[in-house]
Amino acid sequence: MSIRAFELVPAIETVTQISPAHDKSKSSERGPQLQVQQQIECIESCGKNIFIGTNDGYIIEYSFDEKMLNGRTGYESHQTKHRFLGQKKPVNQLKAASALYRLLVQFDGSVFMLSMFDLEPVTTASKAKATSFCLNENPDSNNPFSVQMCTASKKKQLHLFTVTEDRIMHDHEIQLPDLPVTMAMDGSHICIALTSQYIVINCDTNRLQDLFPYDSETTMPFVKRVAKEEFLLSGPSALGMFASASGISQRPPVHMIDNLASICYSHPYVLAMNEQFITVHSVIDQQQKQIISFNGGRVLGEFDGRIFVASAREVYGVVPVPWEIQIQSLLADKRITEALDLARNSYKTGLTKDRFNKIYETIQQQAGFIEFSQHRFSEAVELFKSGLVDAREVISLYPLLMPRSSNYTRAVPALHDLADIRQITHGNQQQMSEYKQFLADFLEDIRETRRVLACREEVDTALVKLYAEMDTDKLCKLVQNNCKADLSDCTEVLQQHGRYHALALLHRARGDLNSALALWTRMLDGELEGDPLVNIKYMAKILTSVTDQHLMWKYADWLLKKDEKLGVTMFTCQSVDGAELEPAQAPAVLEFLQRYPEALLKYLEYLVFSLRLEKEKYHTHLALLYMNNVQNLMKTNNTEQGLLEDARRRLQTMLQDSSAYRVHILLGKAQELELSAECAILHGKLEEHEQALEILVHRLRDYAAAEQYCSVNARGRSRSYRHKLFYNLLTAYMSQPADGNTETAKALMEAAISLLNSSKAEFDGAEVLRLIPEDWPISLVRQFLVRTVRRSQHECRMKLVEQALAQGARAGAEVATASVMNRSEIVTEDRCCAVCHKPFRDPQFLRYPNGIVSHIHCSNHRHICPVTGKLFKVILPHPRSGSPTKTTSFQSSVTKPQIRES
């Protein structure tokens, strides 16, 4: 598909030259027009100069200026110098060495140098025999004032030269398998067209790499360097072949025109010329992009960043159309892939990276809106994301989605020519729904990205309006997730679509919990359209998290009327950070809950069991409520036995575990209700164990409960207390029943024997033996007697062991004391304190078990080393006073200072 990538601009409309006569006299700067038979043979450009070689031995220099006329590049040129080479033979090649300010000329089978200043020969430089030559465009030399030149000869050889300002120095030669025709050099690699074969030679190693053959009768060989170690070659069937220095083609071939006369490369295009046309081919997609009519073309080349083409008598500049214009043309034709490919590859045109990124993002945005208008959503969203499109630009295409408070205006210059999506859908509701779904997905995807921070209000407002219309579950999640939507705009839309739950969530997210609670209560009261997610449990959960006491009391009565169990959670689930502290509002809550007995019971359980408050009034109140509940169940005739048992179990557990209630009040209430088991527990709290066991054993005849009672009340008590408690139980068992029933007496005896033989019970053996009747056979209490004797023997032996251990410890302490007391310490005048490092002036000092000696006033503690900090566990007291031992020792009739052992 065609595109205008280049345009022809005249550079030198008609080449003129000085006649031979005038040339000898040099009296005229400009001569007559070139004769008909004289033609341009080759050209070269350096800076703002064009050098033309003719077919009759002339070199003509033109100077030109580039000017912008009506937005287009133009040239103004004039001849400055010329040179006749002495023979009317064609000038085959010209190459400029700009660093040396020299012009290399291939003429009459030789290569020589001219000065660019005056086109005079450089006489100090010798000529090099050559049929063709090339310069190294990527030299390995570190000398900036020299160039590398490669020449071809008629002897199947290549010659390498180093060219300086005044010398052409031969380096070495390379043998070839055939005659060279043309070549190009890059670094240490030379790509050569032989008479029927393309090859690559490494001039450092002389390694030869075959590329591919060609037919010299049908193919004109060309070799052009296009990049580092990469060359463009003219191949069979008019193919432009790319080859690297390693012999690998890294790009697909380009199909060029027939009868090829010349080629050149200007990224990302290959230009090919024959006698009638210049064709432009893209290396991106290998397609022909443009055909330029140009008759009689002889030379086409890229010179110092500019492209020039010459016919026999004229020179034209092939000026690239700015790539932005090319891309806009492609976008206008909706050729998006080509436009993006061209944009990606146009960074090499000299733009800064930041500038290119900005332009490329704009192109991606434009392409995205084209895809968007053609209903290709997946392509559009990728282009919008990669192009960093402003989300408001997309939202503005949807009527009524932008908040009224937004002052956004569309991008200038415009990224598209769309008014809104109604222009695209033409009223098709299915397409309208698809476009809205696209916007919702796109905004949701980019909502948390950094580029949306500046337009978060517009994005969230659009999403709220879309979700409200599309009836999606995402609406509730959105309004709770840091939603920045315009509240007034969204309120109207949410009310219009009946999304009252979402509106309440939005109010709550904005800190207006009162408005949110008002909406929820109206929904549950049936005044507004309900929502499956909103029920009494949900409302209780919300009110539980309320920290505003005013709001909590405002809605507490409403919730308790709906459900007492859920309503009380407003007070029982308040956070207290796990501390067992009485809530400040507890008295007020208890007063408030008097109208709601079930809630009152739950709240008292919360205070007593959850917060573990040890306040008598709470425990007593809760126990009385439990008793009232039991009383009500006992009065009801059709009460299930399980309910009554469960109520009494809760009461008994509370009475047993708690010790903060008023026992006498509860005991009177329990006796009034004839709750025997509860009375037994309460007698136990009063330490009236005989009465409690009397109830359990003789009134309830619940022997297991009696034994459990003793075990529970004996826990953590002294041994004598435990003995007494179990002795009281045994006494209760041994007493005769009041009614004289023999079966009861037998059961009591069996219970007594079982208790005696039980390992859980603890007795004083002597007291029990006095209680046991003399007529009982020993076999009945054999286990008790064996266990008692063994326990007695064990205790006796353990006392003997303890006594022996104590004696051993005492003996060890005495030995250690003697060892310390008999140890002497010699302190001379040269010895210093280990703490202050000063000599001892006082005969008294401290010596620690680890050998540290210090002044008495330098030590803070007698049992802690002042240097190492070690704590000494063994303290050696004085036998009488308990003070540290003081000893005096003598040696060699020198009195030792006193030693204080620590």
PDB file of N, CA and C in Angstrom, residues 43-70:
ATOM      1  N   ILE A  43      28.704  11.286  -8.087  1.00  0.00           N
ATOM      2  CA  ILE A  43      28.575  12.444  -7.205  1.00  0.00           C
ATOM      3  C   ILE A  43      28.997  12.048  -5.801  1.00  0.00           C
ATOM      4  N   GLU A  44      29.362  13.066  -5.023  1.00  0.00           N
ATOM      5  CA  GLU A  44      29.693  12.887  -3.614  1.00  0.00           C
ATOM      6  C   GLU A  44      29.295  14.169  -2.891  1.00  0.00           C
ATOM      7  N   SER A  45      28.882  14.044  -1.633  1.00  0.00           N
ATOM      8  CA  SER A  45      28.487  15.207  -0.851  1.00  0.00           C
ATOM      9  C   SER A  45      29.210  15.165   0.476  1.00  0.00           C
ATOM     10  N   CYS A  46      29.681  16.338   0.891  1.00  0.00           N
ATOM     11  CA  CYS A  46      30.346  16.474   2.189  1.00  0.00           C
ATOM     12  C   CYS A  46      29.952  17.820   2.765  1.00  0.00           C
ATOM     13  N   GLY A  47      29.295  17.794   3.918  1.00  0.00           N
ATOM     14  CA  GLY A  47      28.815  19.038   4.492  1.00  0.00           C
ATOM     15  C   GLY A  47      27.813  19.684   3.564  1.00  0.00           C
ATOM     16  N   LYS A  48      28.050  20.920   3.164  1.00  0.00           N
ATOM     17  CA  LYS A  48      27.156  21.623   2.244  1.00  0.00           C
ATOM     18  C   LYS A  48      27.792  21.780   0.873  1.00  0.00           C
ATOM     19  N   ASN A  49      28.584  20.787   0.483  1.00  0.00           N
ATOM     20  CA  ASN A  49      29.223  20.778  -0.823  1.00  0.00           C
ATOM     21  C   ASN A  49      28.864  19.504  -1.565  1.00  0.00           C
ATOM     22  N   ILE A  50      28.653  19.656  -2.876  1.00  0.00           N
ATOM     23  CA  ILE A  50      28.406  18.522  -3.752  1.00  0.00           C
ATOM     24  C   ILE A  50      29.534  18.491  -4.775  1.00  0.00           C
ATOM     25  N   PHE A  51      30.157  17.340  -4.897  1.00  0.00           N
ATOM     26  CA  PHE A  51      31.207  17.141  -5.887  1.00  0.00           C
ATOM     27  C   PHE A  51      30.661  16.253  -6.990  1.00  0.00           C
ATOM     28  N   ILE A  52      30.821  16.693  -8.238  1.00  0.00           N
ATOM     29  CA  ILE A  52      30.293  15.971  -9.393  1.00  0.00           C
ATOM     30  C   ILE A  52      31.458  15.536 -10.262  1.00  0.00           C
ATOM     31  N   GLY A  53      31.496  14.242 -10.593  1.00  0.00           N
ATOM     32  CA  GLY A  53      32.480  13.729 -11.535  1.00  0.00           C
ATOM     33  C   GLY A  53      31.799  13.468 -12.870  1.00  0.00           C
ATOM     34  N   THR A  54      32.378  13.948 -13.945  1.00  0.00           N
ATOM     35  CA  THR A  54      31.755  13.828 -15.271  1.00  0.00           C
ATOM     36  C   THR A  54      32.414  12.708 -16.056  1.00  0.00           C
ATOM     37  N   ASN A  55      31.835  12.473 -17.228  1.00  0.00           N
ATOM     38  CA  ASN A  55      32.360  11.419 -18.084  1.00  0.00           C
ATOM     39  C   ASN A  55      33.521  11.878 -18.950  1.00  0.00           C
ATOM     40  N   ASP A  56      33.912  13.164 -18.820  1.00  0.00           N
ATOM     41  CA  ASP A  56      35.021  13.650 -19.638  1.00  0.00           C
ATOM     42  C   ASP A  56      36.135  14.235 -18.776  1.00  0.00           C
ATOM     43  N   GLY A  57      36.274  13.740 -17.533  1.00  0.00           N
ATOM     44  CA  GLY A  57      37.438  14.076 -16.729  1.00  0.00           C
ATOM     45  C   GLY A  57      37.329  15.322 -15.887  1.00  0.00           C
ATOM     46  N   TYR A  58      36.157  15.838 -15.649  1.00  0.00           N
ATOM     47  CA  TYR A  58      36.005  17.039 -14.826  1.00  0.00           C
ATOM     48  C   TYR A  58      35.427  16.670 -13.461  1.00  0.00           C
ATOM     49  N   ILE A  59      35.902  17.436 -12.459  1.00  0.00           N
ATOM     50  CA  ILE A  59      35.289  17.408 -11.121  1.00  0.00           C
ATOM     51  C   ILE A  59      34.816  18.822 -10.833  1.00  0.00           C
ATOM     52  N   ILE A  60      33.524  18.937 -10.536  1.00  0.00           N
ATOM     53  CA  ILE A  60      32.921  20.247 -10.301  1.00  0.00           C
ATOM     54  C   ILE A  60      32.370  20.268  -8.875  1.00  0.00           C
ATOM     55  N   GLU A  61      32.650  21.355  -8.159  1.00  0.00           N
ATOM     56  CA  GLU A  61      32.166  21.501  -6.786  1.00  0.00           C
ATOM     57  C   GLU A  61      31.062  22.551  -6.735  1.00  0.00           C
ATOM     58  N   TYR A  62      29.957  22.180  -6.075  1.00  0.00           N
ATOM     59  CA  TYR A  62      28.846  23.093  -5.843  1.00  0.00           C
ATOM     60  C   TYR A  62      28.655  23.255  -4.338  1.00  0.00           C
ATOM     61  N   SER A  63      28.295  24.455  -3.962  1.00  0.00           N
ATOM     62  CA  SER A  63      27.905  24.726  -2.578  1.00  0.00           C
ATOM     63  C   SER A  63      26.406  24.947  -2.538  1.00  0.00           C
ATOM     64  N   PHE A  64      25.744  24.411  -1.538  1.00  0.00           N
ATOM     65  CA  PHE A  64      24.289  24.539  -1.483  1.00  0.00           C
ATOM     66  C   PHE A  64      23.846  24.900  -0.069  1.00  0.00           C
ATOM     67  N   ASP A  65      22.667  25.457   0.001  1.00  0.00           N
ATOM     68  CA  ASP A  65      22.007  25.773   1.276  1.00  0.00           C
ATOM     69  C   ASP A  65      20.623  25.155   1.275  1.00  0.00           C
ATOM     70  N   GLU A  66      20.230  24.645   2.442  1.00  0.00           N
ATOM     71  CA  GLU A  66      18.869  24.117   2.605  1.00  0.00           C
ATOM     72  C   GLU A  66      17.989  25.215   3.173  1.00  0.00           C
ATOM     73  N   LYS A  67      16.811  25.375   2.578  1.00  0.00           N
ATOM     74  CA  LYS A  67      15.865  26.384   3.038  1.00  0.00           C
ATOM     75  C   LYS A  67      14.478  25.785   3.072  1.00  0.00           C
ATOM     76  N   MET A  68      13.689  26.280   4.038  1.00  0.00           N
ATOM     77  CA  MET A  68      12.302  25.831   4.161  1.00  0.00           C
ATOM     78  C   MET A  68      11.410  26.834   3.456  1.00  0.00           C
ATOM     79  N   LEU A  69      10.691  26.355   2.437  1.00  0.00           N
ATOM     80  CA  LEU A  69       9.769  27.200   1.686  1.00  0.00           C
ATOM     81  C   LEU A  69       8.387  26.587   1.772  1.00  0.00           C
ATOM     82  N   ASN A  70       7.460  27.316   2.445  1.00  0.00           N
ATOM     83  CA  ASN A  70       6.082  26.831   2.609  1.00  0.00           C
ATOM     84  C   ASN A  70       6.052  25.445   3.258  1.00  0.00           C
TER      85      ASN A  70
END
